[in-house]
Coordinates of C-alpha atoms and ligand atoms in Angstrom, one line a residue:
X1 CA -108.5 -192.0 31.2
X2 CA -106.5 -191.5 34.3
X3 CA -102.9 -189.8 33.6
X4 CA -101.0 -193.5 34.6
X5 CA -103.4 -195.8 33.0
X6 CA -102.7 -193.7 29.7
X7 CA -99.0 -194.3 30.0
X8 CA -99.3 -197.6 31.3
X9 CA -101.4 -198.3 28.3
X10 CA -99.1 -196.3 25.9
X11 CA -96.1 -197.9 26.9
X12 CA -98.1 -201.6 26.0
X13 CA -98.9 -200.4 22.9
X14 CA -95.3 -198.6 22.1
X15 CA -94.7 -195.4 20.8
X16 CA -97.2 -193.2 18.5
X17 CA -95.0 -194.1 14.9
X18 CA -96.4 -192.6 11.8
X19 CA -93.6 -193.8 8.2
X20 CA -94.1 -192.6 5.1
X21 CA -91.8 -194.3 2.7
X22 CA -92.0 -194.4 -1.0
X23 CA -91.4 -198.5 -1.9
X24 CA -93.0 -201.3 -0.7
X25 CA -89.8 -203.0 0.0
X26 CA -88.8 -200.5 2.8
X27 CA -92.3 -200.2 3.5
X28 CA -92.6 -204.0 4.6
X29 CA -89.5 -203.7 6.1
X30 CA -91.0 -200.9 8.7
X31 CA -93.7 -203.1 9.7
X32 CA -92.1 -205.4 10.3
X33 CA -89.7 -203.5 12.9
X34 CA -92.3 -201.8 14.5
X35 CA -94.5 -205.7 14.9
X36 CA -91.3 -206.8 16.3
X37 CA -90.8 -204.2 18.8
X38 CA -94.3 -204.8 19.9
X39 CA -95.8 -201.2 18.3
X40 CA -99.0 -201.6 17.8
X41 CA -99.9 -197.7 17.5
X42 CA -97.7 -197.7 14.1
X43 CA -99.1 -196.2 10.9
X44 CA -97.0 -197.2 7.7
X45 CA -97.9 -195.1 4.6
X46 CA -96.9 -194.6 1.0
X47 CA -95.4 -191.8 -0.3
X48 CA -92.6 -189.9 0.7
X49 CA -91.7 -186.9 2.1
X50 CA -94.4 -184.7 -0.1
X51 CA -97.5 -186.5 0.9
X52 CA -95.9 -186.6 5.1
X53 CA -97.2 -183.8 6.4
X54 CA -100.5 -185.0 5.3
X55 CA -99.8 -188.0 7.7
X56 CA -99.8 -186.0 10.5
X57 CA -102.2 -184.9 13.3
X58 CA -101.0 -181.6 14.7
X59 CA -103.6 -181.9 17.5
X60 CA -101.8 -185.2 18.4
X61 CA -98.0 -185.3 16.6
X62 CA -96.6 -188.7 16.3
X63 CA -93.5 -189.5 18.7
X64 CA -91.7 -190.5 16.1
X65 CA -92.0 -190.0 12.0
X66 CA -89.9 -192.2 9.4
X67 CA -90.1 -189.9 6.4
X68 CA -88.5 -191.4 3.0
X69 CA -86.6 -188.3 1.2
X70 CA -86.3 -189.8 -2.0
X71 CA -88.8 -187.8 -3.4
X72 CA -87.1 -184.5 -2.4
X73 CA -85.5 -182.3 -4.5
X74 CA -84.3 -180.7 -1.3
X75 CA -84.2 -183.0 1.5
X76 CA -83.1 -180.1 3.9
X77 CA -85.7 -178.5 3.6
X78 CA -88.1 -181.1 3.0
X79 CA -87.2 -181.9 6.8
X80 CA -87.5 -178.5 8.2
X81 CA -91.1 -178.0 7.2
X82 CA -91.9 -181.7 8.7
X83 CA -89.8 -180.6 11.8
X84 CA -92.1 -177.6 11.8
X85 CA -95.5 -179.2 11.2
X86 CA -94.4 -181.6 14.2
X87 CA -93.0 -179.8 16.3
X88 CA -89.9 -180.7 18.7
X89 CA -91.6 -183.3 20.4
X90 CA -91.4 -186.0 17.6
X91 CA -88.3 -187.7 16.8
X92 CA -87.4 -187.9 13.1
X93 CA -86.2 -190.5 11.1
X94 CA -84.8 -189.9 7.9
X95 CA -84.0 -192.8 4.9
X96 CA -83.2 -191.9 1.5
X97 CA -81.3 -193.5 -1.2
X98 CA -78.2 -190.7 -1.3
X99 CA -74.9 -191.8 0.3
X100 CA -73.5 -188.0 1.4
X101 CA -71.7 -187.0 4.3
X102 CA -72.7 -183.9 3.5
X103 CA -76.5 -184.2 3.5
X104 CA -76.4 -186.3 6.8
X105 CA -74.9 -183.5 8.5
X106 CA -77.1 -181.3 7.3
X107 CA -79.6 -183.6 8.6
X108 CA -78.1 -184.4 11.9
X109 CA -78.0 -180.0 12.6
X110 CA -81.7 -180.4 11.9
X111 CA -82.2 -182.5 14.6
X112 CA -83.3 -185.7 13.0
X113 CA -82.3 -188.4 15.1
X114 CA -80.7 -190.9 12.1
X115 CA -80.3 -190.9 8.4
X116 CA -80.4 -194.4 7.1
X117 CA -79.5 -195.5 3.4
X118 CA -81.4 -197.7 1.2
X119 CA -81.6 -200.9 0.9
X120 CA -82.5 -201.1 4.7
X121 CA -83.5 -204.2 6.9
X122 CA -86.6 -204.7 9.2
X123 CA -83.3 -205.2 11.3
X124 CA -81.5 -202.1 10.5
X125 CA -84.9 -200.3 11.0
X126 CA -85.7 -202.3 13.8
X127 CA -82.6 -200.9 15.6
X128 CA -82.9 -197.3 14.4
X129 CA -86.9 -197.2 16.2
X130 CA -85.1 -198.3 19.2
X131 CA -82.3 -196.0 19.5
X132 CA -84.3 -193.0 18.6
X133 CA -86.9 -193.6 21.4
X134 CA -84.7 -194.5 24.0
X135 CA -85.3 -191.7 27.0
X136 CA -83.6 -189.6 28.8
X137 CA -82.7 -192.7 31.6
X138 CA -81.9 -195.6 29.1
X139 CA -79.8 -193.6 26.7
X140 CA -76.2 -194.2 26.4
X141 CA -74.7 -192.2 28.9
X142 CA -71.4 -190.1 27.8
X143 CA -70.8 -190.8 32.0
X144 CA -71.9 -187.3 34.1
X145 CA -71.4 -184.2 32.4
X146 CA -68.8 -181.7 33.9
X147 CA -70.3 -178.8 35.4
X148 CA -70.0 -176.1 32.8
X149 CA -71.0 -171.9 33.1
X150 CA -71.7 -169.9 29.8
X151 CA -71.8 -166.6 29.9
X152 CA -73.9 -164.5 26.7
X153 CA -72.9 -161.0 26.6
X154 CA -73.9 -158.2 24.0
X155 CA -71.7 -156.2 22.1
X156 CA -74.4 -154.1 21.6
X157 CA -78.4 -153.5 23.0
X158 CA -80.6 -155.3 21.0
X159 CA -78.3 -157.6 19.4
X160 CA -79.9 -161.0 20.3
X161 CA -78.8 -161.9 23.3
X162 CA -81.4 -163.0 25.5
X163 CA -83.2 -164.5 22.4
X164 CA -79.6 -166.9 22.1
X165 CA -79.3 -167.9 25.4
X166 CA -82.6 -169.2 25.6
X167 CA -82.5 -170.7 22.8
X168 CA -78.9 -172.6 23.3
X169 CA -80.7 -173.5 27.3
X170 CA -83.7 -175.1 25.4
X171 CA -81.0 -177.0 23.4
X172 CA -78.9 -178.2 26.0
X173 CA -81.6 -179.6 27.8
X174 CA -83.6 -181.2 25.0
X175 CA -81.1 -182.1 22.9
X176 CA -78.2 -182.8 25.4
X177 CA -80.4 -183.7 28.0
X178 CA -78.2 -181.1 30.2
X179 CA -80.0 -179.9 33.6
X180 CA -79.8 -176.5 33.3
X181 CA -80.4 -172.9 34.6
X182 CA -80.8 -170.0 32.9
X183 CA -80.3 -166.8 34.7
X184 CA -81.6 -163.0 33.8
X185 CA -78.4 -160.6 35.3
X186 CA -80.4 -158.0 34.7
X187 CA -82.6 -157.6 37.6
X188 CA -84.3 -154.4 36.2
X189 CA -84.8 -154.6 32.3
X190 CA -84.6 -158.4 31.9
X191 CA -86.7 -160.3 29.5
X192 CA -85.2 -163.6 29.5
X193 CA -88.6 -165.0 32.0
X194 CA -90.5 -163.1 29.8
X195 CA -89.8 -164.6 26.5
X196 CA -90.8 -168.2 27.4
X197 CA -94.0 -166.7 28.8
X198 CA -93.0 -167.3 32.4
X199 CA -93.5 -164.7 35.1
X200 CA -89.9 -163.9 37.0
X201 CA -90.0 -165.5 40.6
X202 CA -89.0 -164.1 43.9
X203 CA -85.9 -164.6 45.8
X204 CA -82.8 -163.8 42.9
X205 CA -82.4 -160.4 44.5
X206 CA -82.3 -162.1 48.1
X207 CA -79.8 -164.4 47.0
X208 CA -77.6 -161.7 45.4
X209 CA -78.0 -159.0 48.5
X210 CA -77.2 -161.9 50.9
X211 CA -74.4 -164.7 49.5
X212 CA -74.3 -165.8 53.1
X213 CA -78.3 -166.9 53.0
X214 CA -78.1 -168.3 49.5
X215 CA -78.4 -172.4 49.8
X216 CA -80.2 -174.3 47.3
X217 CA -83.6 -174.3 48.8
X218 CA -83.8 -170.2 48.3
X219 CA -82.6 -170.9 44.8
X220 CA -85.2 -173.4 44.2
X221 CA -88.0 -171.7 45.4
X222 CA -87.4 -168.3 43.1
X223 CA -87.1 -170.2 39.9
X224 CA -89.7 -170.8 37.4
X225 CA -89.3 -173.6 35.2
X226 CA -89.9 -173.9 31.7
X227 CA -89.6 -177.9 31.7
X228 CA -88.2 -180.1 34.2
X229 CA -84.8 -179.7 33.2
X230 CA -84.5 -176.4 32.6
X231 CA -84.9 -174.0 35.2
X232 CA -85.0 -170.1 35.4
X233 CA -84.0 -167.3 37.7
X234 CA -85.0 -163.7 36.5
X235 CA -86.8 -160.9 38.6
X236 CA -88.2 -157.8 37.6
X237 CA -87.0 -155.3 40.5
X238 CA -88.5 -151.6 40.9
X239 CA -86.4 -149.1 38.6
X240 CA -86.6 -147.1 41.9
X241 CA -84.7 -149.4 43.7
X242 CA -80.6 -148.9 43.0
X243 CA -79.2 -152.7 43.0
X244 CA -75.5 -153.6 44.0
X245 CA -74.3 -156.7 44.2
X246 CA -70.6 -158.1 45.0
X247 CA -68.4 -160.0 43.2
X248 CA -69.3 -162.6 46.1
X249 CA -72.8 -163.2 44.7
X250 CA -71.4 -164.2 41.9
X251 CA -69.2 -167.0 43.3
X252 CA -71.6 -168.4 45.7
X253 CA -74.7 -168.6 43.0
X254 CA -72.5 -170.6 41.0
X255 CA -71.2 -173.1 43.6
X256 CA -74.9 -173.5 44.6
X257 CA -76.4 -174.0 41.4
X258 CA -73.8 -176.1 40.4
X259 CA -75.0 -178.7 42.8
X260 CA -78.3 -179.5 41.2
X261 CA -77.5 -178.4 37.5
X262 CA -74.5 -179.5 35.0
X263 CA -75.2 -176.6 32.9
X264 CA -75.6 -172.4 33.6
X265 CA -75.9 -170.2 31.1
X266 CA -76.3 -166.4 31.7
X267 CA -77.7 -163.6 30.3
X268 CA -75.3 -160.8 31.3
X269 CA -76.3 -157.1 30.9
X270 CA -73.3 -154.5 29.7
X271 CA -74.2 -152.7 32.7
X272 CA -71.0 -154.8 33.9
X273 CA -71.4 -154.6 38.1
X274 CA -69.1 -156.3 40.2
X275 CA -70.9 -159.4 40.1
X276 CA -71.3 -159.2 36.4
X277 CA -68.1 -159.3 36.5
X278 CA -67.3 -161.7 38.9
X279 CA -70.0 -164.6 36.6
X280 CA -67.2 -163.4 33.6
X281 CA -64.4 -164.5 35.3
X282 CA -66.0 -168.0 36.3
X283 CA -67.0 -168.6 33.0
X284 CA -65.8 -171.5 31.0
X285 CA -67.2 -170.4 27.7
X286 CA -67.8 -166.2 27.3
X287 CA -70.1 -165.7 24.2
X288 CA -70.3 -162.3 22.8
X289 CA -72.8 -161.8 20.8
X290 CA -72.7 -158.9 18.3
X291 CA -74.4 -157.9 14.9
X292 CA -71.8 -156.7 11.5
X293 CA -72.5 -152.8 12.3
X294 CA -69.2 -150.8 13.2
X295 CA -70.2 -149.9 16.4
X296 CA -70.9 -153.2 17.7
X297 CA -67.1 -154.2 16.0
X298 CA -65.7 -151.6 18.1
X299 CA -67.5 -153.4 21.2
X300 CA -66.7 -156.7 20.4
X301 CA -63.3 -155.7 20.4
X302 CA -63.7 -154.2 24.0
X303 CA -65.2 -157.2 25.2
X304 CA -63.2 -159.6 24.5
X305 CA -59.9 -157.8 26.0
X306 CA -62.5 -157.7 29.1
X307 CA -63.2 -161.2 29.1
X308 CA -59.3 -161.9 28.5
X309 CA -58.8 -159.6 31.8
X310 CA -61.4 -161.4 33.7
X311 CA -61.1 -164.6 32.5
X312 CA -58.4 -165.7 30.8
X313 CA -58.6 -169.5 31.0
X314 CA -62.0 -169.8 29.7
X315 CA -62.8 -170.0 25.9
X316 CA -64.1 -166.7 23.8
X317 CA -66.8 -167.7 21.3
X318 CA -67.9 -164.5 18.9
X319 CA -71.2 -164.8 17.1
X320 CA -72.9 -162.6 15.1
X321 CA -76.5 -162.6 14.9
X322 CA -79.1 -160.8 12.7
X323 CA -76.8 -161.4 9.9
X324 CA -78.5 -160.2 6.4
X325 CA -80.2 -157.2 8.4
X326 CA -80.0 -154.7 5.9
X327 CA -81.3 -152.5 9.0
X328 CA -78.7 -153.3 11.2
X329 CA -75.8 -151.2 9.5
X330 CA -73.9 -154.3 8.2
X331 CA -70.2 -153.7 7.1
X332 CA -69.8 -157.1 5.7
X333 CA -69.1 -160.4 6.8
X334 CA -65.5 -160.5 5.6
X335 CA -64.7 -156.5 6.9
X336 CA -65.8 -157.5 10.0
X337 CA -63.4 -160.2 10.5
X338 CA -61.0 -158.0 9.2
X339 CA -61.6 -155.6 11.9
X340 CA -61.6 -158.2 14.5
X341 CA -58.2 -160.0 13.1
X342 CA -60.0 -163.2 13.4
X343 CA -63.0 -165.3 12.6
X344 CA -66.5 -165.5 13.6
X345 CA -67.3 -169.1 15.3
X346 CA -70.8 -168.5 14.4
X347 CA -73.0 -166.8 12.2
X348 CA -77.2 -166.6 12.9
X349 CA -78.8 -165.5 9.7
X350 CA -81.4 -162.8 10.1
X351 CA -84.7 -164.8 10.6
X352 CA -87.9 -162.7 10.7
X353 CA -90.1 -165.5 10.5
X354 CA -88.4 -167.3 13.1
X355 CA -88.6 -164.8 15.0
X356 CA -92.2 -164.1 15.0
X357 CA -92.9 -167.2 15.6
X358 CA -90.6 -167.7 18.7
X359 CA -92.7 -164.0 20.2
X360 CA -96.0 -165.6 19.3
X361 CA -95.2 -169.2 20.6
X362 CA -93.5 -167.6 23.6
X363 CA -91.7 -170.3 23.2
X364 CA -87.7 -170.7 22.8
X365 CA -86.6 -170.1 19.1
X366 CA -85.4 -173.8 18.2
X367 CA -88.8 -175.2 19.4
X368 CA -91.2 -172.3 18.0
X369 CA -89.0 -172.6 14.8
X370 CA -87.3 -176.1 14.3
X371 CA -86.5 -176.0 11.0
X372 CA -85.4 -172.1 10.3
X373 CA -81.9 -171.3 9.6
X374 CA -81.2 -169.7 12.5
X375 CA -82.0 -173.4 14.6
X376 CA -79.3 -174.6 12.3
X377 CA -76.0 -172.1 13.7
X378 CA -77.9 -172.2 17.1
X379 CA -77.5 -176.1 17.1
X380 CA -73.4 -175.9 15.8
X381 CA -73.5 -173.4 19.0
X382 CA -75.2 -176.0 21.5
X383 CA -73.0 -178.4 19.7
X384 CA -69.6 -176.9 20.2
X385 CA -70.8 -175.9 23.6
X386 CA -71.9 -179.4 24.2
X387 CA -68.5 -180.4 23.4
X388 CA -70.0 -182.6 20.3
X389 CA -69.1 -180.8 17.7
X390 CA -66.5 -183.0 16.1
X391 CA -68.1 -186.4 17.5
X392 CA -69.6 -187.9 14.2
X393 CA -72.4 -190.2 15.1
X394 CA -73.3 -193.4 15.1
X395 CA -74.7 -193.4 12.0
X396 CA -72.0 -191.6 10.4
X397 CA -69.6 -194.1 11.4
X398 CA -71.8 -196.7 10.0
X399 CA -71.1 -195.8 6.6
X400 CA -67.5 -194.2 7.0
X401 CA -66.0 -196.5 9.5
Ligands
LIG1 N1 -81.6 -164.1 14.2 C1 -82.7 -163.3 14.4 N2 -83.5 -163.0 13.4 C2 -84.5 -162.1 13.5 N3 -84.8 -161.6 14.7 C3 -84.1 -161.9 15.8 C4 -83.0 -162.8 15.7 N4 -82.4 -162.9 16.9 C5 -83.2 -162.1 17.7 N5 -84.1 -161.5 17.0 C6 -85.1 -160.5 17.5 O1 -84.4 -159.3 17.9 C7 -85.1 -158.7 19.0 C8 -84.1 -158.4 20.1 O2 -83.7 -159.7 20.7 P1 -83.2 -159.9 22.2 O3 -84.2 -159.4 23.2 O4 -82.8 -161.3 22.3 O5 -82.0 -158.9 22.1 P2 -81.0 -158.5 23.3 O6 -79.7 -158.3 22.7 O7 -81.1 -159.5 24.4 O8 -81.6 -157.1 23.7 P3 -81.3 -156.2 25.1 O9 -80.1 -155.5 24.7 O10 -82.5 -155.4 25.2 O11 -81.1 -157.2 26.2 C9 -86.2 -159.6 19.4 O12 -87.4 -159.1 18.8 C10 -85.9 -160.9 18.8 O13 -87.0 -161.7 18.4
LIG2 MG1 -81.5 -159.1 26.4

């Protein structure tokens, strides 16, 4: 069938809705939303969260999954494996009987789109289909987003860096629906292009040697994209070559992209050149990222009196990553902070599966690995970054209001 007469006839027939809920009440309830709506392409099952993954065809995922979690023992993580047999494409829908803030927070960090408490109508539901399908162009808008420049910096080599700010770029722009650019600073060693399975385009060096010459167009034509709204600028220059840029390049690349995107988010090398340094000072959120060893707490340290030089008005988030490594030298969660007089805003666990499956996917880690741990800090850090973080949502206020 020809690409438009698919979506013409997919958009007749609604979206692809697959519900597994546990009574018949609910159950009748769903069907009748989805009739209502118009869905004809909706599958309503029995049985709950255990028997959902069976529902599923990972060839062809649903676009959005009503899972019942009365069933669960652990709803959490009940979700996680549904998020992962899925994948990020589907939106989730969660009902259950339990009233808990709690839970539907953990939810919410998941990803899943509402958590709805039994008994619920073929209204209620009716509703909730709606608002979780709505697109990018009919949602709600919070009004345009203020332009906003992140910088990720490592305490140390190795630390996570690059893996972080591709995976807080994915989440801007899926779940924030942010149009952003990512950008490798380190012309030389980079990886960021590389770990979304992207080859680095041509033209960041140009821009960089020549502020003068850089306009949109030249910024446009060396990025690669990994999605329409997310964009990336790496390169992968000869080692040969000796690269110096000014702290100019760093204030034009900014004003440009800040035309066409509401969201940067750099991946800064310690190498710390004048136009490294120059991105630092324009940065409104500077986020070190460091493991617990005492080396990197002695770098932390450093870094953020060098952000506070170069940027004092901006904000200073620390997060460690590769937390549990028993590798990694770890002094403690609670020593660390001591060294650093302060908290941590964030704390990644060590994920080795997620990992793996973010190298194999080639794929950023929140959409090889939805339901890992590590998506779960990595969405509080969108979320903060997002500005969301203490924004309950609709359904929260539902029950609490
Ligand atoms: N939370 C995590 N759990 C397990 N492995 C992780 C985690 N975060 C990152 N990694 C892995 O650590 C390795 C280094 O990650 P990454 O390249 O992002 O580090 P980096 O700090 O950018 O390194 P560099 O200093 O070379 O730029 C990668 O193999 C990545 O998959
Ligand atoms: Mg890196």
């Amino acid at each position: 069938m020809a690409k438009a007469a698919k979506a013409a006839s997919s958009a007749k027939e609604g979206p692809r809705l697959v519900a597994c809920i546990a009574d018949e009440v609910t159950r009748e309830a769903a069907s009748r939303a989805a009739a209502g709506l118009g869905w004809s392409d909706a599958k309503v099952r029995s049985g709950g969260s255990a028997s959902a993954a069976y529902e599923i065809d990972r060839k062809r995922p649903p676009q959005l999954m009503l899972v019942d979690l009365t069933d669960a023992t652990d709803p959490a993580a009940a979700v996680a494996e549904l998020i992962e047999v899925c994948g990020p494409q589907t939106r989730i829908l969660a009902i259950g009987a339990v009233n808990d803030v709690g839970l539907f927070r953990t939810l919410m960090s998941l990803g899943v789109a509402d958590y709805l408490v039994k008994p619920v109508s073929s209204e209620l539901l009716s509703e909730a289909f709606s608002r979780a399908m709505r697109t990018e162009t009919d949602r709600p808008d919070e009004g345009p987003h203020s332009k906003q420049v992140n910088v990720f910096i490592g305490a140390r080599g190795g630390v996570g860096t690059t893996t972080l700010a591709a995976a807080t770029a994915w989440l801007m722009r899926n779940d924030y629906r942010r149009r952003v650019t990512l950008v490798d600073l380190d012309l030389h060693f980079g990886n960021l292009a590389l770990s979304l399975d992207l080859e680095p385009g041509r033209g960041l060096r140009e821009a960089l040697e020549h502020p003068e010459r850089t306009d949109n167009l030249l910024l446009a034509s060396a990025m690669v994209k990994e999605s329409e709204n997310l964009s990336i600028l790496a390169a992968e220059e000869p080692l040969e070559d000796q690269l110096q840029f000014s702290r100019d390049a760093a204030r034009t690349l900014v004003d440009v992209l800040n035309q066409d995107y509401d969201c940067l988010i750099f991946d800064v090398p310690r190498s710390l050149d004048p136009m490294s340094r120059g991105i630092i000072g324009l940065a409104d959120n500077v986020i070190i990222v460091t493991d617990l060893s005492l080396a990197a707490l002695r770098d932390t340290l450093r870094l953020v009196d060098l952000a506070k030089s170069l940027c004092s008005g901006g904000n200073r988030l620390l997060v460690a990553n590769h937390v549990g490594a028993a590798h990694r030298g770890e002094i403690g969660r609670s020593e660390f902070e001591r060294g650093i007089g302060g908290q941590l805003d964030m704390a990644i666990p060590f994920d080795a599966k997620a990992a793996v499956a973010t190298a194999r996917g080639g794929r950023a880690l929140p959409a090889a690995a939805g339901g890992s741990k590590a998506t779960i800090e990595l969405r509080q850090l969108a979320s903060r970054l997002a500005g969301h973080e203490a924004k309950p949502k609709a359904g929260l206020r539902r029950w609490f209001g």
